PDB file of C-alpha atoms in Angstrom:
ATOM      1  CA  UNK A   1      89.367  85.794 115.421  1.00 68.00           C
ATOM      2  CA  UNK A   2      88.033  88.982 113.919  1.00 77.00           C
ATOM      3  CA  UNK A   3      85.997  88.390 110.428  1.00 88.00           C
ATOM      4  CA  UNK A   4      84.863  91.036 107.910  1.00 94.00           C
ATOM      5  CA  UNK A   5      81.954  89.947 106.084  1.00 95.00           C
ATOM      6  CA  UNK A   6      80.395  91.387 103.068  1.00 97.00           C
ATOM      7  CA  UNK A   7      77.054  90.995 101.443  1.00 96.00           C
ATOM      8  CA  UNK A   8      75.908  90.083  99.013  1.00 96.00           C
ATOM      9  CA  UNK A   9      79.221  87.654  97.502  1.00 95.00           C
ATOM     10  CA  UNK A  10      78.054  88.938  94.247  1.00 96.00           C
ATOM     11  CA  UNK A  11      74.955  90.955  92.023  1.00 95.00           C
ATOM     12  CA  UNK A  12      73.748  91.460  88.767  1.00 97.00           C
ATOM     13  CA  UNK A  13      71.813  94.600  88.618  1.00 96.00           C
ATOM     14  CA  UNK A  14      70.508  96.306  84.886  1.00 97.00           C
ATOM     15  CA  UNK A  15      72.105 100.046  83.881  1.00 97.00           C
ATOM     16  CA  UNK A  16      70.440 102.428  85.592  1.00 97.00           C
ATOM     17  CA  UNK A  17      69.569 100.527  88.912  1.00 97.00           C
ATOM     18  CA  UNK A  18      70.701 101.500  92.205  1.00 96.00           C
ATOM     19  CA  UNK A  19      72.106  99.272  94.236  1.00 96.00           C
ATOM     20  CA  UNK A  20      73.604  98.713  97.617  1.00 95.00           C
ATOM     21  CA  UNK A  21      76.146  96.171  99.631  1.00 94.00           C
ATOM     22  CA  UNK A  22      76.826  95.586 103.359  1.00 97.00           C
ATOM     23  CA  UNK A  23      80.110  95.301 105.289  1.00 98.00           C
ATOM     24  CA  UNK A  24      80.207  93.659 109.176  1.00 97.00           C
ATOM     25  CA  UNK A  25      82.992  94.100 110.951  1.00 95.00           C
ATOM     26  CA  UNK A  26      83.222  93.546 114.750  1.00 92.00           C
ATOM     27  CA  UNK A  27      82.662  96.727 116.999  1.00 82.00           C
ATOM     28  CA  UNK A  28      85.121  96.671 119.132  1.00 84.00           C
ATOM     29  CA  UNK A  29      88.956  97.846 118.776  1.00 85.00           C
ATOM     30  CA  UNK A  30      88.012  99.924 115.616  1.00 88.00           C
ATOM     31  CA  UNK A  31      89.981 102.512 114.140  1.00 89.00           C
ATOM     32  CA  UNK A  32      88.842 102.802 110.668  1.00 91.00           C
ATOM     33  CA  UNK A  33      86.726 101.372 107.952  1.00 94.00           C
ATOM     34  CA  UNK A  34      88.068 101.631 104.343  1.00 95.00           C
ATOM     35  CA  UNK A  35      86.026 100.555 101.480  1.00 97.00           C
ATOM     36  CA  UNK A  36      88.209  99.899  97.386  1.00 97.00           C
ATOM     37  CA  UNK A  37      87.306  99.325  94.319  1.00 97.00           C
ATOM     38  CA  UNK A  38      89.159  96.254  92.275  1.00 96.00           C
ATOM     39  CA  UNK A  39      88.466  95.582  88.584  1.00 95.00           C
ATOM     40  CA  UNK A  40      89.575  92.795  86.742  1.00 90.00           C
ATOM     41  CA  UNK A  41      93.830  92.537  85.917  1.00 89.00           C
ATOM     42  CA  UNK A  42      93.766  95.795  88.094  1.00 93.00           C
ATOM     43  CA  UNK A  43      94.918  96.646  91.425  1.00 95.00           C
ATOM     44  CA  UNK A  44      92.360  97.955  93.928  1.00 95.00           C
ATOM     45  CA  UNK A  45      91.865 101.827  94.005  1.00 96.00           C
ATOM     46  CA  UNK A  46      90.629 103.622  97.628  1.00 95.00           C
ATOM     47  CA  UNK A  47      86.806 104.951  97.381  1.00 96.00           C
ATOM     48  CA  UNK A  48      86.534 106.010 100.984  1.00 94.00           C
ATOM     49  CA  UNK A  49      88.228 105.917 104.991  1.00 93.00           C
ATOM     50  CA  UNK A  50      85.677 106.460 107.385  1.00 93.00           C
ATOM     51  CA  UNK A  51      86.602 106.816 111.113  1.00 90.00           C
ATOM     52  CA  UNK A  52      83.833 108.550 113.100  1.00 90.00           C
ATOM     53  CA  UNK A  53      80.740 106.839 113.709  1.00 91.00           C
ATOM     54  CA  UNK A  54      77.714 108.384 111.717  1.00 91.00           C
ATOM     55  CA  UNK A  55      80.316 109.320 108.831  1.00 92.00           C
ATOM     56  CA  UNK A  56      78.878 109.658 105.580  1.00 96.00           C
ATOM     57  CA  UNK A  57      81.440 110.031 102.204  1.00 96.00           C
ATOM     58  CA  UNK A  58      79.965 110.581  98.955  1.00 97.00           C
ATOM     59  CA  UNK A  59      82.401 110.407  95.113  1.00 95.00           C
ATOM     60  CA  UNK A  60      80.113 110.955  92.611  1.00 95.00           C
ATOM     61  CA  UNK A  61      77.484 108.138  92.151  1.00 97.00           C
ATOM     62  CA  UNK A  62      78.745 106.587  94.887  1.00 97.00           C
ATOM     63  CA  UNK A  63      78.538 106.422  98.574  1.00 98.00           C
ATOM     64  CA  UNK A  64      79.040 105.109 101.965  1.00 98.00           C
ATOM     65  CA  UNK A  65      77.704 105.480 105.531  1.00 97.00           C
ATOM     66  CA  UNK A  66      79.359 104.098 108.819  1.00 97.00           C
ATOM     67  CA  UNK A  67      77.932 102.482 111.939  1.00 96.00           C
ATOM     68  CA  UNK A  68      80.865 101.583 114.346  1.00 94.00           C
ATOM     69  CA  UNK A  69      78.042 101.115 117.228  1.00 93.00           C
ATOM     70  CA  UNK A  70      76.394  97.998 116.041  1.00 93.00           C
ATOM     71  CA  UNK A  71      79.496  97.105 113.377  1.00 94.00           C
ATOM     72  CA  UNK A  72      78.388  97.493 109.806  1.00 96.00           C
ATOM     73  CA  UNK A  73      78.751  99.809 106.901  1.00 97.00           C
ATOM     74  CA  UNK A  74      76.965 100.493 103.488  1.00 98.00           C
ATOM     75  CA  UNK A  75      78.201 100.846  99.901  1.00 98.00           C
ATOM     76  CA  UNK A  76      75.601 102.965  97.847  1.00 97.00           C
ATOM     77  CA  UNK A  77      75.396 102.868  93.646  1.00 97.00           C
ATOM     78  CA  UNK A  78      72.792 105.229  92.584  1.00 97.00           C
ATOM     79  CA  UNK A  79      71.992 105.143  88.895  1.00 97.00           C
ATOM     80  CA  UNK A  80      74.699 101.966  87.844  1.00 97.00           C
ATOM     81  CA  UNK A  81      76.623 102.282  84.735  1.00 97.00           C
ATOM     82  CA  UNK A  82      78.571  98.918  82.888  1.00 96.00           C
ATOM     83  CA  UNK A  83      81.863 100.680  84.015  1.00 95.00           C
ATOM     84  CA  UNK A  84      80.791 100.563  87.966  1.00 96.00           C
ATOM     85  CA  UNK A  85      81.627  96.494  87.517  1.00 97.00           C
ATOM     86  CA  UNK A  86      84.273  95.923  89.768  1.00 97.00           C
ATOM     87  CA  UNK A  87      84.349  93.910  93.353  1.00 96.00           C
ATOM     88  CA  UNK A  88      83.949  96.048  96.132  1.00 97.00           C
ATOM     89  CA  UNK A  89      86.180  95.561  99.083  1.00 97.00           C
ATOM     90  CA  UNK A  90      85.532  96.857 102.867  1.00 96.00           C
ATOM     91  CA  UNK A  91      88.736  96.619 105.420  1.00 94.00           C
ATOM     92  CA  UNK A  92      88.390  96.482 109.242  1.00 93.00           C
ATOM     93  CA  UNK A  93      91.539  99.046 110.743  1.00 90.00           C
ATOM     94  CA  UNK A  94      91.566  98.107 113.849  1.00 84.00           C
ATOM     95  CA  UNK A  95      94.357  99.126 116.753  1.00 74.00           C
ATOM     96  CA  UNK A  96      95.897 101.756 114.222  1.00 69.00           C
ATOM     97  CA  UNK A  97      99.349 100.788 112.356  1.00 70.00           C
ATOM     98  CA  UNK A  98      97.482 100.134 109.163  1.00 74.00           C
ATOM     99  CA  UNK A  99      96.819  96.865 110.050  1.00 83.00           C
ATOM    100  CA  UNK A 100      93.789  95.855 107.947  1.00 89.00           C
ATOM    101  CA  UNK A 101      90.842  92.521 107.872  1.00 92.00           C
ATOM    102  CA  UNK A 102      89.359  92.186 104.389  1.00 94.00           C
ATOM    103  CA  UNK A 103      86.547  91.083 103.375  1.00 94.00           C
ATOM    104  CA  UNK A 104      86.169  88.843 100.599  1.00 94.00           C
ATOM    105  CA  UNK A 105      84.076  91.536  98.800  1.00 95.00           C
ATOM    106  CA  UNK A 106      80.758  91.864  96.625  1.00 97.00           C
ATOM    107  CA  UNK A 107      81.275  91.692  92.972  1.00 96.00           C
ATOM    108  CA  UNK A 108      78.995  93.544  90.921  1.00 97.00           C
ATOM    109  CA  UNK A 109      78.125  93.049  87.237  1.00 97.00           C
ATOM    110  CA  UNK A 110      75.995  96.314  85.588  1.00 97.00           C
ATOM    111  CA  UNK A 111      74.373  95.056  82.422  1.00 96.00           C
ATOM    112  CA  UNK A 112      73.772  97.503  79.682  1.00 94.00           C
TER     113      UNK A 112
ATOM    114  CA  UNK B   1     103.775 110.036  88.853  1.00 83.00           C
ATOM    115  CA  UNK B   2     102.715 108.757  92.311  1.00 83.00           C
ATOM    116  CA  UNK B   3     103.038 104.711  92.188  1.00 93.00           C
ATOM    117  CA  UNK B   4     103.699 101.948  94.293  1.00 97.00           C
ATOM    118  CA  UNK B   5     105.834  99.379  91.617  1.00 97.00           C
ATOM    119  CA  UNK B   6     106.393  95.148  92.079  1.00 97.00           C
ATOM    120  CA  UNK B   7     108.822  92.759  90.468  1.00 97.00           C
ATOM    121  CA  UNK B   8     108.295  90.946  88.761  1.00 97.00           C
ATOM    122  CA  UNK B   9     104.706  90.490  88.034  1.00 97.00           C
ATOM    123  CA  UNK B  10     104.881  86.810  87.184  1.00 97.00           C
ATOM    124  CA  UNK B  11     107.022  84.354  88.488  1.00 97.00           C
ATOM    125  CA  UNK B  12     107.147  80.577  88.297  1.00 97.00           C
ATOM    126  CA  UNK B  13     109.580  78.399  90.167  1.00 96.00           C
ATOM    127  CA  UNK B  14     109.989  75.369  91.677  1.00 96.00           C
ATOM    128  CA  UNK B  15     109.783  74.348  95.433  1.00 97.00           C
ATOM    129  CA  UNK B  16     112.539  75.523  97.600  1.00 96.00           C
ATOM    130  CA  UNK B  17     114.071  77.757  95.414  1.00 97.00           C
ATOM    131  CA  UNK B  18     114.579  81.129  97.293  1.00 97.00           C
ATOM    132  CA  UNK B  19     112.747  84.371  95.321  1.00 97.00           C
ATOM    133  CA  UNK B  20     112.122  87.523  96.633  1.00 98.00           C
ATOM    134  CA  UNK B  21     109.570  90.367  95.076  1.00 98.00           C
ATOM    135  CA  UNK B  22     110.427  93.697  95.259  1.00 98.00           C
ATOM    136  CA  UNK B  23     108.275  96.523  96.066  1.00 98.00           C
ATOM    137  CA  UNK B  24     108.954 100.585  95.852  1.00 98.00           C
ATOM    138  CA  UNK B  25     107.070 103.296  96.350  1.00 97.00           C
ATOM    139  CA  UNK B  26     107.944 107.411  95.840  1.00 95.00           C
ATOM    140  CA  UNK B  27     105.176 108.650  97.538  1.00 93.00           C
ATOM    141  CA  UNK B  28     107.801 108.791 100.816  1.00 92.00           C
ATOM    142  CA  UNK B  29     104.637 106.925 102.780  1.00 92.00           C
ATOM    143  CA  UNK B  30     105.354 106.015 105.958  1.00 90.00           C
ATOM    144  CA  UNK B  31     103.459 102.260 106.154  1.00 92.00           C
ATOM    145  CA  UNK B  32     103.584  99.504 103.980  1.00 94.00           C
ATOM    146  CA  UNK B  33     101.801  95.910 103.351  1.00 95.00           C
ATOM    147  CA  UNK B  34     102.126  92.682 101.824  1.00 97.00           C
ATOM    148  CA  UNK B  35      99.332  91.307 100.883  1.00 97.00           C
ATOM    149  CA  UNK B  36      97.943  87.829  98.999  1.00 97.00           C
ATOM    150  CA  UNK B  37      94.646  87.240  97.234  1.00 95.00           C
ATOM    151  CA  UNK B  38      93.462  83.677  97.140  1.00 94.00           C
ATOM    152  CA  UNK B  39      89.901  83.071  95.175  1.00 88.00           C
ATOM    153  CA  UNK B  40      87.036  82.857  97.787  1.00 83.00           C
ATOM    154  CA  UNK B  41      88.954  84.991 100.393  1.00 86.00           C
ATOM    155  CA  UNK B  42      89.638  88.562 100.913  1.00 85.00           C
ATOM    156  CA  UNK B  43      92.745  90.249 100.609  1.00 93.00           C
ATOM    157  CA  UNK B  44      95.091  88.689 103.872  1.00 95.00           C
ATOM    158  CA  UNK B  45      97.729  91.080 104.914  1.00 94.00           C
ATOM    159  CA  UNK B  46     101.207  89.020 105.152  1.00 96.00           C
ATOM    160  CA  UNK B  47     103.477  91.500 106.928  1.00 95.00           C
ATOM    161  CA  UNK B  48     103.161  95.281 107.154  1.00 93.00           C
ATOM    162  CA  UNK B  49     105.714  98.013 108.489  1.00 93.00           C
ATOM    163  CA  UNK B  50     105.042 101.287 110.361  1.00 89.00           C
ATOM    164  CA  UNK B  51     108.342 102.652 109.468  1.00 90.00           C
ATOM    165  CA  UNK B  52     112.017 101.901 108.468  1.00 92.00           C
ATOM    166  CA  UNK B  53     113.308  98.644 110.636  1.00 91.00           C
ATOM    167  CA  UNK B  54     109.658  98.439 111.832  1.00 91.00           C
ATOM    168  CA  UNK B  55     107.982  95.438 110.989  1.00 94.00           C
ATOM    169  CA  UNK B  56     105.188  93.157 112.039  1.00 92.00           C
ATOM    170  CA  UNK B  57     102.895  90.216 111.363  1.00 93.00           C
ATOM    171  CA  UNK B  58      99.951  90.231 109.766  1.00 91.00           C
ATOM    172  CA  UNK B  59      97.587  87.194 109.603  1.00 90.00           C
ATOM    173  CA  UNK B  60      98.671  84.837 107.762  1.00 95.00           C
ATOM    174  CA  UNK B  61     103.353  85.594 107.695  1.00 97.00           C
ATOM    175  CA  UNK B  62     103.934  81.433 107.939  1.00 97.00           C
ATOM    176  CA  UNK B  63     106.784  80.801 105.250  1.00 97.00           C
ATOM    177  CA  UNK B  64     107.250  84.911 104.534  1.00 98.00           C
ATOM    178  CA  UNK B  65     110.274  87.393 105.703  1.00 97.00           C
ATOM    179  CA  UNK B  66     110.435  91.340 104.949  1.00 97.00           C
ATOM    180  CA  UNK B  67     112.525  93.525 105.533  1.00 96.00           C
ATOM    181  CA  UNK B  68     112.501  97.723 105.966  1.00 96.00           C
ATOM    182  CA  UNK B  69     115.726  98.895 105.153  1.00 96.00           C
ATOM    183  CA  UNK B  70     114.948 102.387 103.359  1.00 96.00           C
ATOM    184  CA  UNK B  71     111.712 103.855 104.014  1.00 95.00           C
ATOM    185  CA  UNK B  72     110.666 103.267  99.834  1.00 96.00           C
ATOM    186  CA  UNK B  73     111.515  99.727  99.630  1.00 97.00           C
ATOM    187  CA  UNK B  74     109.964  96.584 101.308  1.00 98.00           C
ATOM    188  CA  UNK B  75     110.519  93.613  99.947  1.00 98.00           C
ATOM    189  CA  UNK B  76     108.886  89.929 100.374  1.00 98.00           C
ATOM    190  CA  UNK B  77     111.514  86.973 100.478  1.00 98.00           C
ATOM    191  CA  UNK B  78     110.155  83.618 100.531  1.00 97.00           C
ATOM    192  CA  UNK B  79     112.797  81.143 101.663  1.00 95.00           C
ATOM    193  CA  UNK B  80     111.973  78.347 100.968  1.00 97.00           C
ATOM    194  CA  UNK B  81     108.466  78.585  98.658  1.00 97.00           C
ATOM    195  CA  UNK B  82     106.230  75.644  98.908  1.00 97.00           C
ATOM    196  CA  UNK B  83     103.124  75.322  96.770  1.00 97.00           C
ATOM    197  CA  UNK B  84     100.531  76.315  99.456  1.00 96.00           C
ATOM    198  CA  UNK B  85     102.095  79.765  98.598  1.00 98.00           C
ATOM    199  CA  UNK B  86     100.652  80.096  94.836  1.00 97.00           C
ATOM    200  CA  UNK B  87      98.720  83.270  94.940  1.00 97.00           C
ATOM    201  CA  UNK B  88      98.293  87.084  94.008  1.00 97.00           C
ATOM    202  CA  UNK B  89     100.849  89.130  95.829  1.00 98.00           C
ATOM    203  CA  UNK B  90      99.697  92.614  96.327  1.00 97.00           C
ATOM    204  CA  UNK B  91     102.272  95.314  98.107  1.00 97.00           C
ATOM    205  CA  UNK B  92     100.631  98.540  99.341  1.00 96.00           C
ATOM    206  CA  UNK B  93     101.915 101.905 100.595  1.00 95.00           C
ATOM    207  CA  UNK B  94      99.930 104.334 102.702  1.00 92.00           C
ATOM    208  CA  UNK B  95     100.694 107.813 105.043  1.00 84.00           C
ATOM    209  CA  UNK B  96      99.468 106.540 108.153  1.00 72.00           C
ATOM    210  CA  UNK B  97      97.148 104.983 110.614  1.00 60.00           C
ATOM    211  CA  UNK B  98      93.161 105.876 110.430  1.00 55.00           C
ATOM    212  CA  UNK B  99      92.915 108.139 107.444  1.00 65.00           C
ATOM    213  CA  UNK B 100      95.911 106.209 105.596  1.00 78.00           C
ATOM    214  CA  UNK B 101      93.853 104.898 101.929  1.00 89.00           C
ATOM    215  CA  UNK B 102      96.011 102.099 101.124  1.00 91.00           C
ATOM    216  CA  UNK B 103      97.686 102.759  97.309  1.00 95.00           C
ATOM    217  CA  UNK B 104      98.493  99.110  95.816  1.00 97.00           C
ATOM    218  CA  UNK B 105     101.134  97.962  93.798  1.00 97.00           C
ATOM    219  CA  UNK B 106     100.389  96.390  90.385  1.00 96.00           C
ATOM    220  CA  UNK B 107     100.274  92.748  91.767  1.00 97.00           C
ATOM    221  CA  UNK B 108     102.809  89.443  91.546  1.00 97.00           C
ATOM    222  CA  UNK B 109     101.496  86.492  90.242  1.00 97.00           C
ATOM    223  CA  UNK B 110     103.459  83.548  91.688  1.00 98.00           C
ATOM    224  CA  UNK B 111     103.401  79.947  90.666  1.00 97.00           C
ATOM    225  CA  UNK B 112     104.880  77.231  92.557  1.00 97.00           C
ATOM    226  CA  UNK B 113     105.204  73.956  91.527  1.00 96.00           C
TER     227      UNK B 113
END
């Protein structure tokens, strides 16, 4: 059974902190990692799709690195603002055909 | 405007009664998901389709049928809904496999009782 697992489940971090979160996924069969962005009574929005091990993707503030050797990717938040409160969700692609594994994702709360 | 569109966004109905939720998209994308949301879990991908009349299971399509008669439309039909199937329905579109971003629809909440 492949598992996606993301760490922290959730964090509370102050305006202005930088933060980071963790995504496992299993190292074999991979085709793609794809981290989103979900806010509250929205839908989730892409932030990255990293496919080549050592990829790096930056948007702004935020930013992600890829390990497809030993399975694991990071989220990065540098300087977090109240609007950066979402969950963040990573997705295993594995074997092509868009066929994604979730994780169950880190929600993060930025307090002002 | 680019969108991926569900209906309808609510639903409650009663066991057995057959609904189905529609999903477009005009983005002319190639793949498209089903997807529910269940608190605790990640997002678990129902059914998906690579292109039109090709479909295929995702992990959990117990109790689900699709079908991929036009390349925009891909709808969820649940024959017979039982309440185990209460949950946050989520279609997505996307170009293809490996650099395809997934672009979500607006989300179904269905309720069955």
């Amino acid at each position: 059974i492949l598992n996606v697992e993301q760490s922290p489940q959730s964090l509370h971090v102050q305006e202005g902190d930088s933060t980071n979160f963790t995504c496992s996924f299993p190292s074999s069969n991979f085709y793609a990692l794809h981290w989103y962005r979900w806010e509250t009574a929205k839908s989730p929005e892409a932030l990255f799709v990293m496919t080549l091990n050592g990829d790096e993707k930056k948007k702004g503030r935020i930013s992600a690195t890829l390990n497809t050797k030993e399975g694991y990717s990071y989220l990065y938040i540098k300087g977090s603002q109240p609007e950066d409160s979402a969950t963040y969700l990573c997705a295993f692609e594995f074997g092509g055909y868009n066929k994604l594994i979730f994780g169950a994702g880190t929600r993060l709360a930025v307090h002002p | 405007e680019a969108q991926v569109t569900q209906n309808p966004r609510y639903l409650i109905t009663v066991t057995g009664k057959k609904l189905t939720v529609t999903c477009s998209q005009n983005m002319n994308h190639e793949y498209m998901s089903w997807y529910r949301q269940d608190p605790g879990l990640g997002l678990r991908q129902i059914y998906y389709s690579m292109n039109v009349e090709v479909t295929d299971k995702g992990d959990v399509p117990e109790g689900y049928k699709v079908s991929r008669k036009e390349k925009r439309n891909f709808p969820l039909i649940l024959e017979s809904p039982s309440p185990n199937q209460t949950s946050l329905y989520f279609c997505a579109s996307s170009l293809g496999q490996g650099t395809g971003e997934q672009y979500f629809g607006p989300g179904t909440r269905l309720t069955v009782t």
